[in-house]
Structure formats: C-alpha cells, structure tokens
Short mmCIF file of C-alpha atoms in Angstrom, two decimals:
data_model
loop_
_atom_site.label_atom_id
_atom_site.label_comp_id
_atom_site.label_asym_id
_atom_site.label_seq_id
_atom_site.Cartn_x
_atom_site.Cartn_y
_atom_site.Cartn_z
CA MET A 1 91.19 132.53 98.66
CA SER A 2 90.98 129.55 100.86
CA ALA A 3 93.97 128.62 103.14
CA TRP A 4 96.94 126.96 101.53
CA PRO A 5 97.43 124.25 101.04
CA ARG A 6 94.02 122.92 101.27
CA PRO A 7 93.14 119.28 102.04
CA SER A 8 91.69 117.31 99.44
CA LYS A 9 87.96 117.50 99.18
CA THR A 10 87.67 114.16 97.31
CA ALA A 11 89.31 111.09 98.58
CA TRP A 12 90.87 108.68 96.20
CA PRO A 13 89.67 105.94 95.63
CA PRO A 14 86.25 107.32 95.81
CA SER A 15 83.62 105.91 98.36
CA PRO A 16 82.19 102.70 97.29
CA ASP A 17 78.51 102.26 96.01
CA ARG A 18 76.25 99.25 96.79
CA TRP A 19 77.55 95.69 96.05
CA ARG A 20 75.71 93.17 94.25
CA LEU A 21 76.27 89.44 93.94
CA ASP A 22 77.29 88.49 90.50
CA TYR A 23 78.69 84.96 91.07
CA GLU A 24 78.57 82.36 93.69
CA VAL A 25 79.54 78.82 93.70
CA ASP A 26 79.32 76.36 96.80
CA PHE A 27 82.02 73.83 96.09
CA ARG A 28 80.49 71.57 98.78
CA GLY A 29 77.40 71.05 96.60
CA GLU A 30 79.43 70.07 93.54
CA ALA A 31 79.81 66.44 92.52
CA THR A 32 82.81 64.64 93.53
CA GLN A 33 85.67 64.48 90.97
CA THR A 34 89.44 64.02 91.09
CA ILE A 35 91.34 66.89 89.45
CA SER A 36 94.16 65.23 87.48
CA SER A 37 94.46 67.27 84.17
CA SER A 38 93.74 70.60 82.80
CA PRO A 39 91.16 71.92 82.19
CA VAL A 40 88.61 70.88 84.79
CA THR A 41 84.95 72.01 84.71
CA ILE A 42 83.49 72.86 88.14
CA ALA A 43 79.87 74.17 88.39
CA GLY A 44 79.80 74.72 84.63
CA LYS A 45 83.18 76.85 84.55
CA SER A 46 86.33 75.81 83.02
CA TRP A 47 89.13 76.19 85.16
CA THR A 48 93.04 75.82 84.18
CA VAL A 49 94.74 73.40 86.35
CA VAL A 50 98.51 74.10 87.01
CA ASN A 51 101.11 72.02 88.69
CA VAL A 52 98.61 69.19 89.39
CA GLY A 53 101.65 66.74 89.60
CA ASN A 54 102.70 68.79 92.86
CA ALA A 55 99.56 67.93 94.68
CA ASP A 56 98.89 65.04 96.93
CA VAL A 57 95.37 65.73 96.97
CA PHE A 58 93.42 67.76 94.30
CA ALA A 59 89.68 67.03 94.06
CA VAL A 60 86.34 68.42 94.55
CA THR A 61 84.50 66.31 97.09
CA ASN A 62 80.83 66.59 97.61
CA GLY A 63 79.80 67.68 100.98
CA THR A 64 83.36 69.04 101.74
CA GLY A 65 84.49 71.28 98.91
CA LEU A 66 87.55 71.94 96.85
CA GLN A 67 90.55 70.18 98.25
CA ILE A 68 94.19 71.08 97.62
CA GLY A 69 96.77 69.13 99.36
CA PRO A 70 100.16 70.55 98.21
CA ALA A 71 103.20 68.32 97.95
CA THR A 72 106.23 69.28 100.09
CA GLY A 73 108.54 71.79 98.53
CA THR A 74 105.91 73.69 96.65
CA GLN A 75 105.66 77.61 96.72
CA TYR A 76 103.31 80.19 95.39
CA ALA A 77 105.48 83.35 95.39
CA GLN A 78 106.75 86.08 93.24
CA ALA A 79 109.80 84.12 92.07
CA THR A 80 108.38 80.65 92.26
CA LYS A 81 104.95 79.15 91.44
CA ASP A 82 105.26 75.52 91.58
CA ALA A 83 102.37 75.01 94.10
CA PRO A 84 99.12 73.52 92.63
CA TYR A 85 96.54 76.11 91.64
CA LEU A 86 93.38 76.59 89.64
CA LYS A 87 93.08 79.78 87.45
CA ILE A 88 90.26 81.21 85.53
CA ASP A 89 89.64 84.63 83.79
CA LEU A 90 87.25 86.97 85.78
CA ASP A 91 85.64 87.46 82.43
CA GLU A 92 84.48 83.70 82.76
CA LEU A 93 82.89 84.20 86.13
CA VAL A 94 81.36 87.57 85.99
CA ALA A 95 79.03 88.25 83.06
CA LYS A 96 80.13 91.41 80.92
CA TYR A 97 82.98 91.97 83.42
CA ASP A 98 84.53 95.22 82.53
CA ARG A 99 87.79 96.53 84.08
CA ALA A 100 86.16 99.76 85.30
CA ASP A 101 84.02 97.43 87.65
CA ARG A 102 84.95 96.93 91.23
CA LEU A 103 84.82 93.49 92.43
CA PHE A 104 84.79 92.12 95.86
CA ILE A 105 85.92 88.40 95.85
CA GLN A 106 85.10 86.33 98.79
CA LEU A 107 86.49 82.82 99.54
CA ARG A 108 84.89 80.68 102.23
CA VAL A 109 87.50 78.09 103.69
CA ALA A 110 87.51 75.42 106.32
CA THR A 111 90.20 76.12 108.73
CA VAL A 112 92.75 73.27 108.64
CA GLY A 113 94.99 74.12 111.63
CA LEU A 114 98.06 75.37 110.00
CA SER A 115 100.82 74.64 112.23
CA ALA A 116 104.33 74.76 110.52
CA ASP A 117 106.44 77.01 108.23
CA TYR A 118 105.34 77.36 105.50
CA GLN A 119 101.78 76.12 104.90
CA SER A 120 99.46 78.46 103.10
CA TYR A 121 96.56 78.67 100.86
CA GLY A 122 94.45 81.48 99.39
CA LEU A 123 93.67 83.54 96.25
CA VAL A 124 95.55 85.63 93.74
CA VAL A 125 94.09 88.21 91.55
CA GLY A 126 95.99 89.95 88.76
CA GLY A 127 97.05 90.38 85.18
CA ALA A 128 97.02 87.35 82.98
CA LYS A 129 100.61 88.15 81.59
CA GLY A 130 103.88 87.86 83.33
CA ASP A 131 103.41 84.58 84.85
CA GLY A 132 100.93 85.78 87.38
CA ASN A 133 102.90 88.83 88.51
CA ASP A 134 101.35 92.36 88.68
CA ALA A 135 98.90 90.71 91.15
CA ALA A 136 97.67 90.64 94.63
CA MET A 137 97.58 87.73 96.91
CA LEU A 138 95.79 86.97 100.22
CA GLU A 139 96.39 83.83 102.13
CA ASN A 140 96.19 82.08 105.28
CA GLN A 141 99.75 81.23 106.18
CA TYR A 142 101.70 79.79 108.97
CA ASN A 143 104.95 81.81 109.35
CA GLY A 144 106.23 81.60 112.92
CA GLY A 145 102.59 81.76 113.80
CA THR A 146 99.21 81.84 111.98
CA VAL A 147 98.71 84.93 109.98
CA VAL A 148 96.64 86.39 107.22
CA ARG A 149 99.13 87.60 104.66
CA SER A 150 98.50 90.27 101.83
CA ALA A 151 101.09 90.37 99.09
CA ARG A 152 101.86 92.19 95.90
CA PHE A 153 103.85 90.59 93.16
CA GLY A 154 105.52 92.78 90.72
CA GLY A 155 109.20 93.43 90.28
CA ALA A 156 109.55 92.08 93.78
CA GLU A 157 107.33 90.66 96.39
CA TRP A 158 105.88 92.88 99.23
CA ASN A 159 104.06 91.08 102.21
CA LEU A 160 101.88 92.56 105.00
CA ASP A 161 100.92 90.15 107.82
CA SER A 162 97.79 90.71 110.01
CA GLY A 163 95.54 88.65 112.23
CA SER A 164 96.70 85.85 114.43
CA ALA A 165 94.38 83.04 113.47
CA GLU A 166 93.25 81.31 110.41
CA ALA A 167 90.44 83.27 108.71
CA GLY A 168 87.31 81.51 107.73
CA PHE A 169 86.69 84.13 105.04
CA LEU A 170 89.28 85.71 102.77
CA GLY A 171 88.04 88.96 100.79
CA MET A 172 89.67 90.99 98.06
CA GLU A 173 88.43 94.16 96.68
CA VAL A 174 89.65 94.65 93.24
CA ARG A 175 89.21 98.12 91.48
CA PRO A 176 91.08 99.46 88.40
CA LEU A 177 94.69 99.12 89.12
CA TYR A 178 94.12 98.42 92.70
CA ALA A 179 93.31 95.86 95.33
CA SER A 180 92.53 95.78 98.99
CA THR A 181 92.31 92.72 101.38
CA TRP A 182 90.00 91.57 103.92
CA HIS A 183 89.31 88.71 106.46
CA SER A 184 86.84 87.50 108.97
CA ALA A 185 86.52 84.50 111.22
CA THR A 186 84.22 81.63 110.15
CA ALA A 187 80.55 82.18 110.62
CA ASN A 188 77.53 80.61 109.05
CA ALA A 189 76.66 83.34 106.49
CA TRP A 190 78.83 85.16 104.08
CA PRO A 191 79.94 88.37 105.61
CA ARG A 192 79.09 91.74 104.01
CA PRO A 193 82.20 93.41 102.91
CA SER A 194 81.81 96.14 105.56
CA GLU A 195 81.68 93.44 108.27
CA MET A 196 85.21 92.19 107.31
CA THR A 197 88.36 93.29 108.94
CA GLN A 198 90.63 94.93 106.40
CA ALA A 199 94.13 93.25 106.18
CA SER A 200 95.61 95.87 103.84
CA LYS A 201 94.47 99.26 102.58
CA ALA A 202 94.47 99.76 98.77
CA PHE A 203 97.64 98.87 96.93
CA VAL A 204 98.59 99.14 93.30
CA LEU A 205 98.63 96.00 91.11
CA PHE A 206 100.69 97.53 88.39
CA ASN A 207 103.83 99.38 88.43
CA SER A 208 104.28 100.66 84.88
CA GLY A 209 106.73 103.69 84.40
CA PRO A 210 106.85 105.92 81.18
CA LEU A 211 106.37 103.72 78.23
CA ALA A 212 106.97 103.76 74.45
CA SER A 213 104.09 101.48 73.73
CA ALA A 214 100.94 100.79 75.38
CA GLY A 215 101.49 98.90 78.71
CA TRP A 216 99.60 95.62 79.40
CA HIS A 217 98.22 97.13 82.60
CA GLY A 218 95.72 98.69 80.10
CA THR A 219 94.88 95.66 78.10
CA SER A 220 95.56 92.47 80.06
CA SER A 221 92.70 90.39 81.09
CA MET A 222 92.43 89.66 84.84
CA ASN A 223 92.34 86.17 86.38
CA LEU A 224 91.68 84.53 89.65
CA ARG A 225 93.73 81.74 91.15
CA LEU A 226 93.01 79.48 93.97
CA PHE A 227 96.22 77.79 95.58
CA ALA A 228 97.78 76.02 98.36
CA GLU A 229 101.60 75.59 99.09
CA ARG A 230 103.72 73.57 101.51
CA ASN A 231 107.39 74.56 101.81
CA ASN A 232 110.32 74.10 104.22
CA GLY A 233 109.50 70.64 105.24
CA ALA A 234 106.30 71.46 106.74
CA GLY A 235 103.78 68.69 107.41
CA ALA A 236 101.22 67.55 104.99
CA TYR A 237 97.79 69.21 105.07
CA THR A 238 94.81 69.63 102.82
CA ALA A 239 93.37 73.21 102.13
CA VAL A 240 89.48 73.07 101.87
CA ILE A 241 87.92 75.88 99.81
CA GLU A 242 84.16 75.71 100.38
CA GLY A 243 82.85 78.37 98.47
CA LEU A 244 83.55 81.43 96.28
CA ARG A 245 81.49 84.38 95.51
CA ILE A 246 82.02 87.79 93.59
CA LEU A 247 80.19 91.01 94.40
CA ARG A 248 80.36 93.72 91.79
CA GLN A 249 79.82 97.60 91.65
CA LEU A 250 79.39 99.19 88.30
CA GLN A 251 81.27 102.46 87.80
CA MET B 1 70.83 85.51 94.08
CA LEU B 2 72.52 86.52 90.76
CA GLY B 3 72.09 89.76 89.12
CA SER B 4 69.38 90.38 86.49
CA VAL B 5 69.98 89.24 82.96
CA GLY B 6 71.26 91.84 80.72
CA TRP B 7 73.12 93.86 83.38
CA PRO B 8 75.16 95.89 82.84
CA ALA B 9 73.59 97.47 79.54
CA THR B 10 76.86 98.80 78.10
CA PRO B 11 78.86 96.35 76.01
CA PRO B 12 81.84 94.83 77.87
CA THR B 13 85.37 96.15 77.20
CA ARG B 14 88.78 95.17 78.76
CA ALA B 15 90.13 98.40 77.96
CA TRP B 16 91.33 100.66 80.69
CA PRO B 17 90.62 103.60 81.02
CA GLY B 18 87.25 103.18 79.58
CA PRO B 19 85.80 104.89 76.51
CA GLN B 20 86.29 108.50 75.89
CA LEU B 21 83.65 111.11 76.88
CA PRO B 22 83.74 114.56 75.12
CA TRP B 23 86.27 117.00 76.57
CA GLN B 24 85.35 120.45 77.91
CA VAL B 25 87.61 123.28 78.44
CA ALA B 26 87.50 123.53 82.13
CA TYR B 27 90.16 126.26 82.66
CA GLU B 28 92.29 128.29 80.21
CA LEU B 29 94.66 131.19 81.08
CA ASP B 30 96.59 133.23 78.48
CA PHE B 31 99.74 134.41 80.38
CA THR B 32 100.66 136.79 77.55
CA ARG B 33 97.56 138.89 78.31
CA LEU B 34 98.27 139.47 81.91
CA PRO B 35 99.79 142.51 83.36
CA SER B 36 103.33 142.40 84.04
CA GLN B 37 104.55 141.51 87.51
CA THR B 38 107.56 140.29 89.24
CA ILE B 39 107.16 136.94 91.02
CA SER B 40 108.94 136.53 94.33
CA GLY B 41 108.22 135.14 97.85
CA SER B 42 105.91 131.95 98.32
CA SER B 43 102.80 132.80 96.60
CA VAL B 44 101.44 135.04 93.79
CA THR B 45 97.87 135.64 92.35
CA ILE B 46 97.82 134.93 88.55
CA GLY B 47 94.55 135.60 86.71
CA GLY B 48 92.74 135.63 90.04
CA VAL B 49 93.98 132.37 91.12
CA GLY B 50 96.56 131.79 93.94
CA TRP B 51 99.64 129.88 92.87
CA SER B 52 102.43 128.51 95.19
CA VAL B 53 105.93 129.73 94.38
CA SER B 54 109.11 127.96 95.36
CA ASN B 55 112.80 128.73 94.84
CA ALA B 56 112.14 132.25 93.45
CA THR B 57 115.67 133.24 94.45
CA ASN B 58 116.97 130.56 92.24
CA ALA B 59 115.68 132.49 89.29
CA ASP B 60 117.48 135.26 87.33
CA THR B 61 114.14 136.19 85.88
CA PHE B 62 110.77 135.21 87.27
CA ASP B 63 107.92 137.36 86.17
CA LEU B 64 104.79 137.98 83.98
CA LEU B 65 105.63 140.17 81.06
CA GLU B 66 102.61 141.38 79.15
CA GLY B 67 102.69 140.39 75.52
CA THR B 68 105.31 137.67 76.34
CA GLY B 69 104.00 135.47 79.14
CA LEU B 70 105.24 133.76 82.26
CA ARG B 71 109.09 133.90 82.26
CA VAL B 72 111.49 131.74 84.25
CA ALA B 73 115.16 132.01 83.89
CA PRO B 74 116.67 129.51 86.13
CA LYS B 75 120.12 129.98 87.71
CA ASP B 76 122.89 127.66 87.10
CA ALA B 77 122.95 124.49 89.33
CA THR B 78 119.31 124.28 89.65
CA GLN B 79 117.48 121.05 89.41
CA PHE B 80 114.05 119.50 89.30
CA THR B 81 114.45 115.95 89.95
CA SER B 82 113.32 113.13 92.24
CA SER B 83 116.04 114.00 94.78
CA THR B 84 116.67 117.59 94.11
CA ARG B 85 114.13 120.35 93.53
CA THR B 86 116.07 123.58 93.66
CA ALA B 87 114.75 124.93 90.49
CA PRO B 88 112.10 127.69 90.52
CA TRP B 89 108.55 126.61 90.02
CA LEU B 90 104.98 127.69 90.38
CA GLN B 91 102.09 125.39 91.38
CA VAL B 92 98.45 125.41 91.57
CA GLU B 93 95.83 122.91 92.61
CA PHE B 94 93.21 121.57 90.39
CA ASP B 95 90.70 122.40 92.91
CA ASP B 96 91.54 126.05 92.39
CA LEU B 97 91.33 125.83 88.71
CA MET B 98 87.91 124.49 88.09
CA GLU B 99 84.64 124.05 90.25
CA ASP B 100 83.69 120.74 91.50
CA HIS B 101 86.85 118.96 90.58
CA ASP B 102 86.78 115.29 91.67
CA ARG B 103 89.79 113.06 91.55
CA THR B 104 87.85 110.68 89.28
CA ASP B 105 87.79 113.34 86.60
CA ARG B 106 89.90 112.84 83.65
CA LEU B 107 92.02 115.85 82.92
CA ILE B 108 94.21 117.03 80.19
CA VAL B 109 96.72 119.89 80.95
CA GLN B 110 98.17 121.54 77.78
CA LEU B 111 100.88 124.09 78.24
CA ARG B 112 101.83 126.38 75.42
CA VAL B 113 105.50 127.49 75.49
CA ALA B 114 107.74 129.66 73.46
CA ILE B 115 110.93 128.27 71.83
CA ALA B 116 113.71 128.71 74.42
CA GLY B 117 116.59 127.61 72.17
CA LEU B 118 117.87 124.88 74.46
CA SER B 119 121.29 123.89 73.58
CA ALA B 120 123.39 122.64 76.51
CA ASP B 121 123.14 119.73 79.08
CA TYR B 122 121.03 120.21 81.22
CA GLN B 123 118.63 123.00 80.32
CA SER B 124 114.91 121.92 80.67
CA TYR B 125 111.40 123.17 81.48
CA GLY B 126 108.03 121.67 81.70
CA LEU B 127 104.99 120.80 83.66
CA MET B 128 104.30 118.11 86.48
CA VAL B 129 101.05 116.73 87.40
CA GLY B 130 99.81 114.40 90.10
CA SER B 131 99.48 114.09 93.84
CA GLY B 132 102.45 116.21 94.46
CA SER B 133 101.54 118.02 97.56
CA ASP B 134 103.32 115.57 99.98
CA ALA B 135 106.53 116.42 101.38
CA ASN B 136 108.61 114.73 98.83
CA ASP B 137 106.60 115.33 95.67
CA ARG B 138 106.38 111.70 95.02
CA GLU B 139 103.87 109.99 92.75
CA VAL B 140 103.83 112.58 90.08
CA GLY B 141 104.26 112.62 86.25
CA MET B 142 106.28 115.06 84.47
CA LEU B 143 106.81 116.17 80.87
CA GLU B 144 109.62 118.44 79.90
CA THR B 145 111.61 119.75 77.15
CA ILE B 146 115.27 118.88 77.79
CA TRP B 147 118.56 119.14 76.27
CA ALA B 148 120.47 116.00 77.29
CA THR B 149 123.14 115.46 74.68
CA SER B 150 120.48 116.51 72.23
CA LEU B 151 116.93 117.86 72.17
CA ASN B 152 114.44 115.57 73.95
CA VAL B 153 111.05 115.46 75.14
CA ARG B 154 111.31 113.69 78.57
CA SER B 155 108.41 111.84 80.48
CA THR B 156 109.17 111.16 84.06
CA ARG B 157 107.51 109.27 86.92
CA MET B 158 108.68 110.05 90.35
CA ILE B 159 107.97 107.75 93.15
CA SER B 160 110.63 106.47 95.41
CA SER B 161 112.86 106.79 92.38
CA GLU B 162 112.80 108.56 89.04
CA THR B 163 112.02 106.75 85.83
CA ASN B 164 112.69 108.68 82.49
CA LEU B 165 111.64 108.04 78.88
CA ASP B 166 113.26 110.29 76.38
CA THR B 167 111.88 111.07 72.87
CA SER B 168 114.27 112.72 70.37
CA VAL B 169 112.84 115.66 68.70
CA SER B 170 114.21 117.89 66.13
CA ALA B 171 112.56 121.13 67.50
CA GLU B 172 111.23 122.37 70.81
CA PRO B 173 107.50 121.49 71.08
CA ARG B 174 105.20 124.54 71.33
CA VAL B 175 102.53 122.53 73.41
CA LEU B 176 103.23 119.94 76.20
CA GLN B 177 100.26 117.79 77.35
CA CYS B 178 99.78 115.66 80.26
CA ALA B 179 96.60 113.62 80.63
CA TRP B 180 95.67 112.71 84.23
CA ARG B 181 93.43 109.70 84.84
CA ALA B 182 93.93 108.62 88.41
CA PRO B 183 96.35 106.91 88.94
CA CYS B 184 97.83 107.25 85.47
CA VAL B 185 99.45 109.84 83.43
CA GLU B 186 99.88 109.99 79.54
CA THR B 187 102.22 112.50 77.96
CA ARG B 188 102.10 114.07 74.49
CA TYR B 189 103.70 117.04 72.76
CA SER B 190 102.78 119.01 69.64
CA THR B 191 105.09 121.23 67.49
CA PRO B 192 102.48 123.63 66.07
CA GLU B 193 101.62 126.69 68.06
CA ALA B 194 97.86 126.14 67.97
CA TRP B 195 96.21 124.27 70.75
CA PRO B 196 95.98 120.61 69.45
CA ARG B 197 93.08 118.35 69.96
CA PRO B 198 94.26 115.87 72.65
CA GLN B 199 94.51 113.07 70.29
CA ASP B 200 96.16 114.93 67.62
CA ALA B 201 99.18 115.68 69.82
CA THR B 202 102.29 113.21 69.45
CA ILE B 203 102.56 110.55 71.98
CA ALA B 204 105.52 110.70 74.22
CA SER B 205 104.71 108.05 76.82
CA TYR B 206 101.54 105.75 77.05
CA ASP B 207 99.74 105.63 80.42
CA PHE B 208 102.12 104.95 83.31
CA VAL B 209 101.05 104.42 86.85
CA LEU B 210 101.89 107.24 89.28
CA ALA B 211 101.42 105.41 92.63
CA ASN B 212 103.43 102.57 93.77
CA GLN B 213 101.59 101.52 96.89
CA VAL B 214 102.32 98.06 98.40
CA PRO B 215 100.20 96.42 100.94
CA THR B 216 99.75 98.63 103.81
CA THR B 217 97.80 99.42 107.02
CA SER B 218 97.44 103.07 106.37
CA ASP B 219 96.20 105.29 103.40
CA GLY B 220 99.20 106.24 101.23
CA ASN B 221 100.19 109.65 100.00
CA PHE B 222 98.38 109.08 96.64
CA ALA B 223 95.02 108.57 98.46
CA ALA B 224 95.37 111.53 100.63
CA ALA B 225 97.01 114.00 98.52
CA THR B 226 95.54 116.92 96.44
CA ASN B 227 96.18 117.06 92.90
CA ILE B 228 98.50 119.86 91.41
CA VAL B 229 100.09 121.10 88.32
CA ARG B 230 103.39 122.53 88.57
CA LEU B 231 105.36 124.62 85.97
CA TRP B 232 109.19 124.89 86.38
CA ALA B 233 112.54 125.51 84.66
CA GLU B 234 115.98 124.17 85.48
CA ARG B 235 119.59 124.68 84.37
CA ASN B 236 122.39 122.45 85.57
CA ASN B 237 125.99 121.41 84.63
CA ALA B 238 127.02 124.91 83.86
CA ALA B 239 124.80 125.14 80.93
CA ALA B 240 124.16 128.66 79.34
CA ALA B 241 121.50 130.87 80.73
CA TYR B 242 118.13 130.79 78.98
CA THR B 243 114.62 131.89 79.74
CA ALA B 244 111.66 129.38 79.58
CA THR B 245 108.44 131.30 78.44
CA PHE B 246 105.06 129.71 79.30
CA GLU B 247 102.53 131.56 77.14
CA ALA B 248 99.20 129.79 78.19
CA ILE B 249 97.76 126.89 80.03
CA ARG B 250 94.42 125.06 79.62
CA VAL B 251 92.79 122.11 81.34
CA LEU B 252 90.35 119.95 79.54
CA ARG B 253 88.12 117.73 81.63
CA GLN B 254 85.96 114.60 81.22
CA GLN B 255 83.54 114.06 84.10
CA LEU B 256 82.56 110.39 84.57
#
C-alpha cells in the first residue's frame, strides 16, 4: 500500500496540447464603417451590436481598428451592462466549434492611456443566456491605477486585479466550464499563449447546484463580447481593438 | 494561417459533456462475501484495498458481516453536512480502486444497499464523490437516502455552503448512483436490487458543478485534490437507532 493520503497523480485540468490558429481578424485592415445599428458585418462575420446609443464613437476605421468610445455613465458589470459592446457566438468564428474544445482567445489593443476611475475595455466570454452572466471577463481598467482585471459573473461578481500597466494583449483560455486569463505588453507579434503572463488561474464559469432539470451550463451556446465602459465621471476616451484571434485545441 | 478544411472530423455538438462512450466495469466489490471484521481506528483493508475510516467511535455498529455486508449504525447526534461531519464514514481514493485512473475519466459509482427502514428525522446514509480530500471536504457531490419529514433521495453539493435537492420516494432505493465527470456530478437511484444500466436508473439531479472557483492567483482545491468516494451514515435529532447496510459497490468507467 502506498502512503495515505497520496497526492493526486493527475492534475486537473490536464496539461494542454498544441494550439492551432482557427480564427484571426485584423480590424485595422477592414474597411472604414460607422457602427450605428445591429447587426454589423465585420470581415464577413455578423456581430450583434448592443447599446450603440451609449457610444460617442463606435466604428471600424481602416488603419486603426475597432473603436469604441463609451459615453459617460456606462458600465459593463454583473448588475449593469449598459456599455456599448459587440457580441458574437463562438460558433460563428470557429468552424465546428465544440464545447469540449479548448480555446485561447487573444485580443490585440492599442494602449489608450487610461487615467480615471472607471475607464475600462476588454472581452467577455460566457453562456448566451442570463444576460451575459455565467461569464468570464478580462479588461484593462483604471481603478485607482491601471490594472488588468479578471472577473467572473454569476450570482455575484468576483474580481482579481493584476499588473500595473495597460496590456497590449489580452488572452483568455476557455475550456469546458472553466476560463483562465492572461496578458502581455504590446509587441509587434502575437504572443504565444505560453509567453503571456497569467492574470488568473482557472476559474469556473458556471455555478449550478443540484438541478431537477438539465442546466443550461450543459446546453447554452457560448459567445464573445468586446466592450468599453466609462463610469464615475471619468474623461472621454476611445478604446481601440486592433485584432482578434482564436487558437484551439481539440480534446 | 487558418486550420485545414474539414477539421475536426467529428460532427459539431454543443452538448456538454460530449457523446457517451461504452462503460466498462473498472471495479466491483461485494461486501456481503467478505469475511466478518469489526471496523475501528483510522484505516481498514477491505477487499485488499486500504480505506480511510473516520468517526468510528460514533457508530454503535461498524463492521463487515459475512452474508450481510458493510454495516454502519450511527449514534445519535451524528451528522454529515457541510459544516459538521461527525457521522462515521469510510473513504477510498479512485486511484486505489482502478489502475491508470485519470481525472478526465468519466466514472459512475453505484452503491447497492439494503433497506434500512428509515422512519424519523434525520436518519440518512449514502455516498459522496468528488475532490474531498481537502481539509474541509469541499467541492463534493452527495447522494443519500434520508428521512426528512418523509422519505427522500437527496442530492447535495458542498462547496462553501450546502445546496440540497430532495426527490420524494415511496421506498428506499436499492441502488444509489453518482456519475463523475469533472467538474460535474449527476445523481440517480434505482429501486430494484439488480445493478441497473446507468441510463436506466431514475435521475435525481442533472449535472451540477462541484467547483466554485473564482478568479484566483493560485490553484484551487479542486485542481489539486485527489478524487474519492465516501460511504457514511448519520442519525440526528434523537431519531431512533438504525443500521445502514452497504451490500456492494462498483465503479464504471469511460476513458476519453
């Protein structure tokens, strides 16, 4: 008999396999267009536009990227989501996406010099139901200083701040029921996932207790949202998202 | 550079967990055929496998009786809840029940029990699965037969708090079943004595999520823990004495 108790010989989640690139868009290379109604087609993909009336700037500008200038008093939080954002099902971006897949979603942004509470922009991944709750968020935020904030929505909002500068790349690994978050400074090339700094270890997207019927954590589609918010009287700014790419591992 | 056309080869599905694979019996033990022995102390070997024992002194009877099975007669004022675990129990790691166990395996634990004649608040017995080897036994799923005003099958999740779902039953089930597919558990029960096929058992709770990790800078208990199965019986609220009898246990496995 081995010693009791024994350490687990198999960590969970298991170690990753190789990543492969499954989707990439360089917003800087897209034609200029103002985003004024929903949906909007960008690089051949149809995105749902939400809260367009709460943006001072909402456009794709050739040579610059996707620009979102949130109006004052806008939030993207567990309780309030009146900030302008774009939304799309991961199925639309990743061919034959399966929820058993592991994805690594990377966002390349232009640092805009966040300077006041609460300016923030970033990405959200989660279930399509529940008004975007049961979701993970990663954002550049000014909150007494510049941080990279990881958050989970679901029943309540949990936040974890890391870093001290605006990240040039935001990364989120999405695996069944879990997400983990990453960031790195601006560089010319997309970083490999292993080259990024981990903001949060894996956390659970869904929090379902015992259920008398099938929970939607098992059936919901998953979507991606790109947003920018400005609250608490912070000065105007425009978030610039230059590119998006999605890497995949097949289970 | 995008991936090659036609990848992946399998058809897409949004279902989670994914499609079922054949089940294989990875472990089976008939407690009724084992030699009689009293259970005490902190460990016991049953069927050649080491089990951890806790709260043995809180049992009036705690033994293997040849021809009957594993018997646990909890003393009064014993509990097995999120906050209090004074009830007598036995525990074993999945690693010790099957070779090459991996936490990505999908497992079904079936427990065959004898009817104990529960009749008063709160007599209950059952099994627990999950990453329960941390100090507080958090992040586990439980299935028990319990008398709580009436006879129920109770599914429970224990994380920082306890969440229960009761299913009223007219008779004590003979088989309790927990399906483990990290990080979820699904519970079922069956009235006939014979081992049911997994899908033939009656569902008590659909998949529920055991871990409740929020954004964090360190690995959580769930990531680091080993997986266990625990058998226990409790008696609280001055309920009459009874004896829970576990007749057999088996573990089915799908390997991804």
